[in-house]
């Protein structure tokens, strides 16, 4: 499911970082769907009043949100560096907010939401 509202215009200095964040979040979401017969993947790009990217996907089982921010080595898995890298990028840029939360269920599976929100520079100065 895909929803695009408006044209996103991130600051030039953030284009590559946002591309990297989006790539990681999509890769994680698609990997989580592997083997799910009734999985959900929802991508929302919103650029009306605020600029945001939301990626929601179902999970095979429940998840400890703090656990997903660790590297593969720290988690004891062979999968990539994922959301820890997203967190590193976000912490370097005060105009990006990142939220990870569970949002109900779909066909008995937990929905995990990754939400990136760009804060307008004028709001940062207030």
PDB file of N, CA and C in Angstrom, residues 19-68:
ATOM      1  N   UNK A  19      17.809   9.416   1.808  1.00  0.00           N
ATOM      2  CA  UNK A  19      17.814   8.269   0.902  1.00  0.00           C
ATOM      3  C   UNK A  19      18.328   7.025   1.630  1.00  0.00           C
ATOM      4  N   UNK A  20      19.393   7.180   2.413  1.00  0.00           N
ATOM      5  CA  UNK A  20      19.941   6.051   3.155  1.00  0.00           C
ATOM      6  C   UNK A  20      18.946   5.544   4.197  1.00  0.00           C
ATOM      7  N   UNK A  21      18.310   6.463   4.917  1.00  0.00           N
ATOM      8  CA  UNK A  21      17.304   6.078   5.913  1.00  0.00           C
ATOM      9  C   UNK A  21      16.166   5.318   5.248  1.00  0.00           C
ATOM     10  N   UNK A  22      15.654   5.850   4.155  1.00  0.00           N
ATOM     11  CA  UNK A  22      14.550   5.218   3.449  1.00  0.00           C
ATOM     12  C   UNK A  22      14.945   3.835   2.942  1.00  0.00           C
ATOM     13  N   UNK A  23      16.150   3.703   2.425  1.00  0.00           N
ATOM     14  CA  UNK A  23      16.637   2.411   1.932  1.00  0.00           C
ATOM     15  C   UNK A  23      16.697   1.377   3.051  1.00  0.00           C
ATOM     16  N   UNK A  24      17.209   1.774   4.196  1.00  0.00           N
ATOM     17  CA  UNK A  24      17.316   0.861   5.342  1.00  0.00           C
ATOM     18  C   UNK A  24      15.934   0.452   5.821  1.00  0.00           C
ATOM     19  N   UNK A  25      15.045   1.427   5.965  1.00  0.00           N
ATOM     20  CA  UNK A  25      13.710   1.122   6.474  1.00  0.00           C
ATOM     21  C   UNK A  25      12.944   0.217   5.509  1.00  0.00           C
ATOM     22  N   UNK A  26      13.043   0.469   4.212  1.00  0.00           N
ATOM     23  CA  UNK A  26      12.364  -0.393   3.231  1.00  0.00           C
ATOM     24  C   UNK A  26      12.961  -1.796   3.227  1.00  0.00           C
ATOM     25  N   UNK A  27      14.288  -1.881   3.281  1.00  0.00           N
ATOM     26  CA  UNK A  27      14.942  -3.183   3.308  1.00  0.00           C
ATOM     27  C   UNK A  27      14.487  -3.987   4.521  1.00  0.00           C
ATOM     28  N   UNK A  28      14.435  -3.347   5.686  1.00  0.00           N
ATOM     29  CA  UNK A  28      13.985  -4.026   6.902  1.00  0.00           C
ATOM     30  C   UNK A  28      12.533  -4.483   6.777  1.00  0.00           C
ATOM     31  N   UNK A  29      11.686  -3.615   6.227  1.00  0.00           N
ATOM     32  CA  UNK A  29      10.262  -3.944   6.103  1.00  0.00           C
ATOM     33  C   UNK A  29      10.051  -5.121   5.159  1.00  0.00           C
ATOM     34  N   UNK A  30      10.727  -5.105   4.023  1.00  0.00           N
ATOM     35  CA  UNK A  30      10.582  -6.202   3.058  1.00  0.00           C
ATOM     36  C   UNK A  30      11.134  -7.501   3.638  1.00  0.00           C
ATOM     37  N   UNK A  31      12.255  -7.428   4.344  1.00  0.00           N
ATOM     38  CA  UNK A  31      12.827  -8.631   4.969  1.00  0.00           C
ATOM     39  C   UNK A  31      11.875  -9.198   6.020  1.00  0.00           C
ATOM     40  N   UNK A  32      11.202  -8.329   6.761  1.00  0.00           N
ATOM     41  CA  UNK A  32      10.267  -8.793   7.788  1.00  0.00           C
ATOM     42  C   UNK A  32       9.062  -9.497   7.173  1.00  0.00           C
ATOM     43  N   UNK A  33       8.717  -9.151   5.940  1.00  0.00           N
ATOM     44  CA  UNK A  33       7.558  -9.750   5.268  1.00  0.00           C
ATOM     45  C   UNK A  33       7.854 -11.124   4.687  1.00  0.00           C
ATOM     46  N   UNK A  34       9.120 -11.478   4.590  1.00  0.00           N
ATOM     47  CA  UNK A  34       9.495 -12.750   3.984  1.00  0.00           C
ATOM     48  C   UNK A  34       8.812 -13.911   4.696  1.00  0.00           C
ATOM     49  N   UNK A  35       8.057 -14.677   3.950  1.00  0.00           N
ATOM     50  CA  UNK A  35       7.374 -15.842   4.498  1.00  0.00           C
ATOM     51  C   UNK A  35       6.002 -15.561   5.075  1.00  0.00           C
ATOM     52  N   UNK A  36       5.549 -14.319   5.078  1.00  0.00           N
ATOM     53  CA  UNK A  36       4.225 -14.004   5.593  1.00  0.00           C
ATOM     54  C   UNK A  36       3.194 -14.136   4.470  1.00  0.00           C
ATOM     55  N   UNK A  37       2.174 -14.950   4.701  1.00  0.00           N
ATOM     56  CA  UNK A  37       1.129 -15.117   3.696  1.00  0.00           C
ATOM     57  C   UNK A  37       0.235 -13.874   3.632  1.00  0.00           C
ATOM     58  N   UNK A  38      -0.081 -13.315   4.783  1.00  0.00           N
ATOM     59  CA  UNK A  38      -0.959 -12.135   4.845  1.00  0.00           C
ATOM     60  C   UNK A  38      -0.233 -10.978   5.510  1.00  0.00           C
ATOM     61  N   UNK A  39       0.865 -10.531   4.905  1.00  0.00           N
ATOM     62  CA  UNK A  39       1.638  -9.437   5.477  1.00  0.00           C
ATOM     63  C   UNK A  39       1.136  -8.085   4.997  1.00  0.00           C
ATOM     64  N   UNK A  40       1.551  -7.055   5.704  1.00  0.00           N
ATOM     65  CA  UNK A  40       1.180  -5.684   5.359  1.00  0.00           C
ATOM     66  C   UNK A  40       2.447  -4.865   5.197  1.00  0.00           C
ATOM     67  N   UNK A  41       2.527  -4.090   4.120  1.00  0.00           N
ATOM     68  CA  UNK A  41       3.575  -3.089   3.929  1.00  0.00           C
ATOM     69  C   UNK A  41       2.883  -1.814   3.479  1.00  0.00           C
ATOM     70  N   UNK A  42       3.016  -0.774   4.272  1.00  0.00           N
ATOM     71  CA  UNK A  42       2.398   0.518   3.953  1.00  0.00           C
ATOM     72  C   UNK A  42       3.498   1.572   3.941  1.00  0.00           C
ATOM     73  N   UNK A  43       3.584   2.302   2.855  1.00  0.00           N
ATOM     74  CA  UNK A  43       4.556   3.384   2.720  1.00  0.00           C
ATOM     75  C   UNK A  43       3.774   4.670   2.534  1.00  0.00           C
ATOM     76  N   UNK A  44       4.072   5.645   3.372  1.00  0.00           N
ATOM     77  CA  UNK A  44       3.377   6.931   3.295  1.00  0.00           C
ATOM     78  C   UNK A  44       4.417   8.045   3.243  1.00  0.00           C
ATOM     79  N   UNK A  45       4.342   8.849   2.199  1.00  0.00           N
ATOM     80  CA  UNK A  45       5.207  10.022   2.074  1.00  0.00           C
ATOM     81  C   UNK A  45       4.283  11.222   2.073  1.00  0.00           C
ATOM     82  N   UNK A  46       4.442  12.066   3.072  1.00  0.00           N
ATOM     83  CA  UNK A  46       3.531  13.180   3.276  1.00  0.00           C
ATOM     84  C   UNK A  46       4.323  14.482   3.276  1.00  0.00           C
ATOM     85  N   UNK A  47       3.899  15.394   2.463  1.00  0.00           N
ATOM     86  CA  UNK A  47       4.575  16.687   2.418  1.00  0.00           C
ATOM     87  C   UNK A  47       3.555  17.809   2.302  1.00  0.00           C
ATOM     88  N   UNK A  48       2.568  17.771   3.160  1.00  0.00           N
ATOM     89  CA  UNK A  48       1.577  18.850   3.170  1.00  0.00           C
ATOM     90  C   UNK A  48       2.014  19.879   4.201  1.00  0.00           C
ATOM     91  N   UNK A  49       1.515  19.791   5.430  1.00  0.00           N
ATOM     92  CA  UNK A  49       1.924  20.734   6.472  1.00  0.00           C
ATOM     93  C   UNK A  49       3.295  20.381   7.042  1.00  0.00           C
ATOM     94  N   UNK A  50       3.554  19.088   7.155  1.00  0.00           N
ATOM     95  CA  UNK A  50       4.849  18.606   7.640  1.00  0.00           C
ATOM     96  C   UNK A  50       5.387  17.622   6.612  1.00  0.00           C
ATOM     97  N   UNK A  51       6.684  17.399   6.626  1.00  0.00           N
ATOM     98  CA  UNK A  51       7.278  16.409   5.735  1.00  0.00           C
ATOM     99  C   UNK A  51       7.570  15.163   6.562  1.00  0.00           C
ATOM    100  N   UNK A  52       7.026  14.047   6.127  1.00  0.00           N
ATOM    101  CA  UNK A  52       7.269  12.821   6.871  1.00  0.00           C
ATOM    102  C   UNK A  52       7.243  11.608   5.958  1.00  0.00           C
ATOM    103  N   UNK A  53       7.935  10.580   6.409  1.00  0.00           N
ATOM    104  CA  UNK A  53       7.952   9.280   5.742  1.00  0.00           C
ATOM    105  C   UNK A  53       7.564   8.266   6.805  1.00  0.00           C
ATOM    106  N   UNK A  54       6.574   7.439   6.482  1.00  0.00           N
ATOM    107  CA  UNK A  54       6.123   6.417   7.415  1.00  0.00           C
ATOM    108  C   UNK A  54       6.133   5.082   6.682  1.00  0.00           C
ATOM    109  N   UNK A  55       6.808   4.113   7.267  1.00  0.00           N
ATOM    110  CA  UNK A  55       6.824   2.764   6.716  1.00  0.00           C
ATOM    111  C   UNK A  55       6.322   1.826   7.804  1.00  0.00           C
ATOM    112  N   UNK A  56       5.238   1.121   7.488  1.00  0.00           N
ATOM    113  CA  UNK A  56       4.637   0.178   8.427  1.00  0.00           C
ATOM    114  C   UNK A  56       4.687  -1.209   7.822  1.00  0.00           C
ATOM    115  N   UNK A  57       4.990  -2.195   8.651  1.00  0.00           N
ATOM    116  CA  UNK A  57       5.000  -3.572   8.172  1.00  0.00           C
ATOM    117  C   UNK A  57       4.651  -4.524   9.303  1.00  0.00           C
ATOM    118  N   UNK A  58       4.109  -5.669   8.914  1.00  0.00           N
ATOM    119  CA  UNK A  58       3.801  -6.689   9.903  1.00  0.00           C
ATOM    120  C   UNK A  58       5.059  -7.485  10.228  1.00  0.00           C
ATOM    121  N   UNK A  59       5.054  -8.067  11.412  1.00  0.00           N
ATOM    122  CA  UNK A  59       6.188  -8.845  11.909  1.00  0.00           C
ATOM    123  C   UNK A  59       5.760 -10.292  12.120  1.00  0.00           C
ATOM    124  N   UNK A  60       6.691 -11.210  12.024  1.00  0.00           N
ATOM    125  CA  UNK A  60       6.402 -12.627  12.264  1.00  0.00           C
ATOM    126  C   UNK A  60       6.008 -12.859  13.722  1.00  0.00           C
ATOM    127  N   UNK A  61       6.649 -12.154  14.634  1.00  0.00           N
ATOM    128  CA  UNK A  61       6.348 -12.290  16.062  1.00  0.00           C
ATOM    129  C   UNK A  61       6.467 -10.936  16.721  1.00  0.00           C
ATOM    130  N   UNK A  62       6.362 -10.920  18.041  1.00  0.00           N
ATOM    131  CA  UNK A  62       6.518  -9.654  18.755  1.00  0.00           C
ATOM    132  C   UNK A  62       7.978  -9.235  18.708  1.00  0.00           C
ATOM    133  N   UNK A  63       8.256  -7.995  19.083  1.00  0.00           N
ATOM    134  CA  UNK A  63       9.611  -7.465  18.969  1.00  0.00           C
ATOM    135  C   UNK A  63       9.911  -6.529  20.124  1.00  0.00           C
ATOM    136  N   UNK A  64      11.138  -6.536  20.569  1.00  0.00           N
ATOM    137  CA  UNK A  64      11.633  -5.579  21.554  1.00  0.00           C
ATOM    138  C   UNK A  64      12.202  -4.413  20.744  1.00  0.00           C
ATOM    139  N   UNK A  65      11.571  -3.270  20.814  1.00  0.00           N
ATOM    140  CA  UNK A  65      11.961  -2.134  19.969  1.00  0.00           C
ATOM    141  C   UNK A  65      13.409  -1.730  20.213  1.00  0.00           C
ATOM    142  N   UNK A  66      13.867  -1.730  21.457  1.00  0.00           N
ATOM    143  CA  UNK A  66      15.262  -1.369  21.721  1.00  0.00           C
ATOM    144  C   UNK A  66      16.234  -2.353  21.074  1.00  0.00           C
ATOM    145  N   UNK A  67      15.836  -3.592  20.968  1.00  0.00           N
ATOM    146  CA  UNK A  67      16.695  -4.632  20.387  1.00  0.00           C
ATOM    147  C   UNK A  67      16.996  -4.354  18.913  1.00  0.00           C
ATOM    148  N   UNK A  68      16.063  -3.747  18.190  1.00  0.00           N
ATOM    149  CA  UNK A  68      16.266  -3.538  16.755  1.00  0.00           C
ATOM    150  C   UNK A  68      17.281  -2.444  16.458  1.00  0.00           C
TER     151      UNK A  68
END
